[in-house]
């Protein structure tokens, strides 16, 4: 089984989870963390650590999504993975969007390891970015 963790600035992670539930219904294997103005980065890192440990200790793989390369959420995910997971059963993507989350959930149902699903999510994220006027020849 694969769990998903979305770590973003503000309430973006919660909004992505709400949108995901609206489209696919069950999203019980997704956890979200938001980093707000005034929050302690050390506390965020500790919570990320707990999420990773929970997945690993339960024999699950984890795919982490973050919003902004170089931002506090992404930096804290990197630090935690380096300390804790050493890449085993934990993968991470920066630049999260709804297309990649939906792809991840659908791919999990078809079975696959976390690295394969990460690749599918990355492709779905890229494929989901389009010039709308060009796509509809407006």
XYZ file of N, CA and C in Angstrom:
414
model
N 0.841 -1.178 0.000
C 0.000 0.000 0.000
C 0.887 1.243 0.000
N 0.384 2.285 -0.609
C 1.119 3.546 -0.681
C 0.295 4.641 -0.027
N 0.962 5.392 0.837
C 0.365 6.573 1.443
C 0.873 7.800 0.708
N 0.114 8.873 0.817
C 0.508 10.147 0.237
C 0.537 11.194 1.337
N 1.520 12.076 1.278
C 1.629 13.201 2.201
C 1.821 14.454 1.372
N 0.974 15.450 1.590
C 1.086 16.731 0.893
C 1.525 17.764 1.920
N 2.656 18.419 1.663
C 3.204 19.422 2.578
C 3.382 20.720 1.796
N 2.646 21.754 2.200
C 2.667 23.009 1.446
C 2.676 24.219 2.373
N 2.854 25.360 1.759
C 2.653 26.625 2.451
C 1.152 26.844 2.626
N 0.770 27.381 3.778
C -0.627 27.732 4.019
C -1.569 26.550 3.901
N -2.745 26.832 3.378
C -3.804 25.818 3.307
C -3.894 25.138 1.938
N -2.872 25.293 1.115
C -2.896 24.677 -0.211
C -3.074 23.158 -0.126
N -2.366 22.514 0.786
C -2.477 21.054 0.918
C -3.905 20.638 1.239
N -4.535 21.344 2.169
C -5.922 21.023 2.539
C -6.862 21.256 1.362
N -6.626 22.311 0.604
C -7.446 22.589 -0.572
C -7.296 21.517 -1.638
N -6.074 21.054 -1.849
C -5.850 19.970 -2.814
C -6.539 18.685 -2.365
N -6.498 18.411 -1.069
C -7.190 17.232 -0.551
C -8.697 17.356 -0.751
N -9.261 18.517 -0.455
C -10.700 18.728 -0.658
C -11.087 18.527 -2.118
N -10.295 19.069 -3.026
C -10.583 18.918 -4.455
C -10.460 17.467 -4.892
N -9.474 16.771 -4.371
C -9.298 15.354 -4.688
C -10.508 14.550 -4.236
N -10.972 14.805 -3.019
C -12.152 14.100 -2.500
C -13.389 14.398 -3.332
N -13.502 15.615 -3.812
C -14.638 16.004 -4.642
C -14.693 15.157 -5.916
N -13.537 14.839 -6.466
C -13.468 14.113 -7.734
C -13.494 12.599 -7.542
N -12.722 12.078 -6.593
C -12.601 10.621 -6.463
C -13.271 10.034 -5.228
N -13.719 10.867 -4.336
C -14.350 10.347 -3.121
C -13.328 10.030 -2.059
N -13.075 8.745 -1.845
C -12.181 8.312 -0.778
C -10.744 8.748 -1.029
N -10.175 9.372 -0.036
C -8.767 9.755 -0.088
C -8.150 9.509 1.287
N -8.494 8.369 1.867
C -8.088 8.079 3.242
C -6.591 7.834 3.393
N -5.899 7.602 2.288
C -4.460 7.384 2.370
C -3.655 8.659 2.114
N -4.314 9.823 2.195
C -3.640 11.105 2.016
C -3.659 11.878 3.326
N -2.477 12.335 3.747
C -2.350 13.235 4.893
C -1.852 14.579 4.382
N -2.210 15.644 5.072
C -1.793 16.978 4.648
C -1.175 17.746 5.814
N -0.193 18.571 5.479
C 0.430 19.472 6.441
C 0.565 20.841 5.795
N 0.168 21.867 6.515
C 0.320 23.232 6.037
C 1.297 23.990 6.916
N 2.152 24.779 6.290
C 3.120 25.605 7.016
C 2.682 27.055 6.879
N 2.272 27.630 7.995
C 1.745 28.995 7.996
C 2.761 29.992 8.538
N 2.507 31.272 8.245
C 3.343 32.358 8.749
C 3.430 32.257 10.270
N 4.618 32.283 10.798
C 4.814 32.199 12.236
C 4.999 30.790 12.763
N 4.766 29.774 11.940
C 4.973 28.388 12.376
C 6.468 28.104 12.541
N 6.770 27.160 13.378
C 8.149 26.766 13.642
C 8.576 25.683 12.648
N 9.607 25.939 11.835
C 10.069 24.927 10.877
C 10.484 23.612 11.543
N 11.010 23.691 12.758
C 11.403 22.475 13.477
C 10.185 21.608 13.795
N 9.082 22.248 14.153
C 7.850 21.497 14.430
C 7.317 20.843 13.164
N 7.398 21.570 12.050
C 6.982 20.986 10.772
C 7.828 19.757 10.465
N 9.133 19.880 10.637
C 10.029 18.756 10.368
C 9.699 17.562 11.264
N 9.397 17.825 12.520
C 9.040 16.747 13.444
C 7.763 16.040 12.989
N 6.782 16.807 12.540
C 5.528 16.212 12.078
C 5.752 15.399 10.803
N 6.580 15.906 9.907
C 6.930 15.157 8.694
C 7.598 13.840 9.089
N 8.514 13.915 10.043
C 9.203 12.715 10.528
C 8.202 11.693 11.051
N 7.234 12.147 11.825
C 6.219 11.241 12.374
C 5.393 10.591 11.272
N 5.049 11.357 10.245
C 4.278 10.805 9.119
C 5.082 9.737 8.380
N 6.360 10.015 8.137
C 7.206 9.045 7.442
C 7.377 7.788 8.291
N 7.665 7.973 9.564
C 7.838 6.822 10.458
C 6.578 5.970 10.531
N 5.422 6.619 10.561
C 4.159 5.889 10.614
C 4.000 4.994 9.389
N 4.238 5.558 8.209
C 4.098 4.768 6.978
C 5.086 3.609 6.947
N 6.343 3.897 7.231
C 7.376 2.861 7.171
C 7.118 1.768 8.202
N 6.758 2.164 9.425
C 6.541 1.166 10.481
C 5.329 0.283 10.199
N 4.427 0.754 9.350
C 3.259 -0.040 8.977
C 3.458 -0.773 7.650
N 4.706 -0.823 7.184
C 5.022 -1.566 5.971
C 4.502 -0.921 4.704
N 4.303 0.381 4.746
C 3.772 1.092 3.584
C 4.873 1.903 2.911
N 4.629 2.232 1.670
C 5.485 3.161 0.952
C 4.832 4.538 1.036
N 5.630 5.586 0.845
C 5.114 6.947 0.978
C 5.589 7.805 -0.175
N 4.645 8.533 -0.766
C 4.968 9.525 -1.783
C 4.597 10.887 -1.220
N 5.599 11.761 -1.102
C 5.413 13.092 -0.533
C 5.360 14.108 -1.665
N 4.386 15.001 -1.591
C 4.252 16.103 -2.543
C 4.490 17.412 -1.804
N 5.277 18.311 -2.396
C 5.453 19.649 -1.836
C 5.162 20.681 -2.916
N 5.029 21.936 -2.489
C 4.571 22.944 -3.434
C 5.667 23.734 -4.141
N 6.736 24.074 -3.455
C 7.684 25.037 -4.014
C 9.119 24.607 -3.749
N 9.885 24.431 -4.808
C 11.289 24.062 -4.667
C 12.028 25.143 -3.884
N 12.739 24.741 -2.848
C 13.487 25.690 -2.033
C 12.690 26.300 -0.901
N 11.389 26.016 -0.851
C 10.551 26.529 0.227
C 10.717 25.681 1.485
N 10.274 26.219 2.594
C 10.408 25.514 3.871
C 9.809 24.109 3.838
N 8.589 23.912 3.326
C 8.058 22.542 3.297
C 8.966 21.568 2.531
N 9.422 21.963 1.360
C 10.296 21.088 0.566
C 11.628 20.852 1.264
N 12.202 21.911 1.799
C 13.488 21.773 2.482
C 13.391 20.837 3.678
N 12.307 20.944 4.431
C 12.139 20.088 5.613
C 11.867 18.635 5.219
N 11.192 18.428 4.112
C 10.988 17.063 3.608
C 12.335 16.449 3.233
N 13.163 17.206 2.526
C 14.480 16.705 2.118
C 15.322 16.339 3.338
N 15.373 17.231 4.313
C 16.153 16.960 5.525
C 15.669 15.699 6.229
N 14.371 15.551 6.318
C 13.803 14.401 7.018
C 14.075 13.103 6.270
N 13.922 13.119 4.963
C 14.202 11.911 4.179
C 15.672 11.525 4.313
N 16.565 12.513 4.274
C 17.997 12.219 4.419
C 18.300 11.578 5.767
N 17.657 12.068 6.815
C 17.910 11.555 8.162
C 17.277 10.192 8.390
N 16.111 10.007 7.841
C 15.252 8.917 8.268
C 15.127 7.784 7.268
N 14.757 8.134 6.085
C 14.332 7.116 5.129
C 15.429 6.685 4.172
N 16.405 7.526 3.967
C 17.492 7.220 3.045
C 16.976 6.692 1.710
N 15.828 7.196 1.293
C 15.286 6.833 0.002
C 14.507 5.540 -0.048
N 14.513 4.780 1.020
C 13.826 3.497 1.018
C 12.330 3.681 1.220
N 11.575 3.291 0.247
C 10.112 3.320 0.316
C 9.520 4.716 0.454
N 10.340 5.740 0.301
C 9.845 7.116 0.369
C 10.361 7.868 -0.846
N 9.446 8.491 -1.570
C 9.792 9.321 -2.718
C 9.138 10.683 -2.531
N 9.628 11.690 -3.240
C 9.080 13.040 -3.085
C 9.070 13.773 -4.421
N 8.042 14.601 -4.588
C 7.861 15.424 -5.783
C 7.604 16.854 -5.331
N 8.232 17.805 -5.987
C 7.957 19.215 -5.721
C 7.177 19.788 -6.901
N 6.260 20.715 -6.619
C 5.437 21.320 -7.668
C 4.084 20.651 -7.783
N 3.542 20.234 -6.668
C 2.295 19.466 -6.650
C 1.169 20.176 -7.401
N 0.390 19.391 -8.128
C -0.852 19.895 -8.717
C -1.905 18.784 -8.664
N -3.134 19.151 -8.939
C -4.248 18.216 -8.810
C -4.126 17.038 -9.771
N -3.639 17.280 -10.971
C -3.483 16.196 -11.951
C -2.597 15.081 -11.419
N -1.495 15.447 -10.803
C -0.589 14.403 -10.316
C -1.150 13.668 -9.106
N -1.891 14.365 -8.257
C -2.521 13.688 -7.122
C -3.541 12.655 -7.593
N -4.364 13.049 -8.535
C -5.372 12.125 -9.058
C -4.718 10.921 -9.723
N -3.660 11.163 -10.470
C -2.924 10.056 -11.102
C -2.372 9.114 -10.044
N -1.837 9.664 -8.982
C -1.309 8.832 -7.907
C -2.362 7.934 -7.300
N -3.521 8.496 -7.022
C -4.603 7.700 -6.434
C -5.083 6.613 -7.384
N -5.199 6.944 -8.657
C -5.644 5.941 -9.631
C -4.584 4.861 -9.842
N -3.324 5.246 -9.836
C -2.238 4.281 -10.039
C -2.113 3.318 -8.875
N -2.383 3.785 -7.672
C -2.325 2.916 -6.495
C -3.321 1.778 -6.632
N -4.486 2.056 -7.195
C -5.507 1.023 -7.370
C -5.052 -0.052 -8.348
N -4.177 0.315 -9.277
C -3.670 -0.640 -10.265
C -2.440 -1.387 -9.758
N -2.005 -1.075 -8.581
C -0.819 -1.662 -7.953
C 0.452 -1.176 -8.647
N 1.440 -0.995 -7.872
C 2.735 -0.561 -8.375
C 3.563 -0.048 -7.220
N 4.864 0.016 -7.428
C 5.703 0.521 -6.354
C 5.752 2.045 -6.398
N 6.280 2.620 -5.345
C 6.240 4.067 -5.180
C 7.063 4.790 -6.251
N 8.134 4.189 -6.722
C 8.941 4.843 -7.761
C 8.189 4.895 -9.094
N 7.511 3.808 -9.421
C 6.719 3.779 -10.653
C 5.593 4.800 -10.586
N 4.920 4.849 -9.458
C 3.814 5.792 -9.299
C 4.326 7.224 -9.310
N 5.488 7.459 -8.722
C 6.084 8.797 -8.773
C 6.281 9.234 -10.225
N 6.800 8.341 -11.051
C 7.002 8.663 -12.461
C 5.704 9.000 -13.173
N 4.653 8.235 -12.883
C 3.348 8.510 -13.488
C 2.800 9.856 -13.019
N 3.007 10.163 -11.751
C 2.537 11.447 -11.210
C 3.273 12.616 -11.852
N 4.582 12.479 -11.997
C 5.357 13.543 -12.643
C 4.856 13.792 -14.063
N 4.625 12.713 -14.811
C 4.140 12.867 -16.186
C 2.754 13.496 -16.218
N 1.868 13.059 -15.331
C 0.514 13.623 -15.282
C 0.551 15.100 -14.923
N 1.445 15.465 -14.021
C 1.579 16.871 -13.655
C 2.001 17.724 -14.829
N 2.964 17.230 -15.591
C 3.415 17.960 -16.779
C 2.331 18.001 -17.851
N 1.689 16.861 -18.086
C 0.648 16.786 -19.116
C -0.551 17.661 -18.789
N -0.770 17.924 -17.513
C -1.919 18.719 -17.099
C -1.723 20.220 -17.227
N -0.519 20.644 -17.593
C -0.241 22.074 -17.756
C -0.322 22.408 -19.236
N -1.276 23.246 -19.574
C -1.512 23.583 -20.980
C -1.899 25.050 -21.116
N -1.701 25.575 -22.289
C -2.246 26.876 -22.660
C -3.688 26.604 -23.073
N -4.631 27.033 -22.283
C -6.036 26.688 -22.507
C -6.554 27.215 -23.841
N -6.172 28.428 -24.188
C -6.628 28.969 -25.472
C -6.064 28.158 -26.632
N -4.806 27.783 -26.515
C -4.192 26.984 -27.573
C -4.829 25.594 -27.651
N -5.099 24.991 -26.514
C -5.691 23.653 -26.487
C -7.059 23.623 -27.161
N -7.806 24.712 -27.033
C -9.134 24.787 -27.646
C -9.151 25.635 -28.911
N -7.959 25.941 -29.391
C -7.795 26.713 -30.623
C -8.646 27.972 -30.615
N -8.553 28.729 -29.532
C -9.313 29.981 -29.402
C -8.523 31.159 -29.930
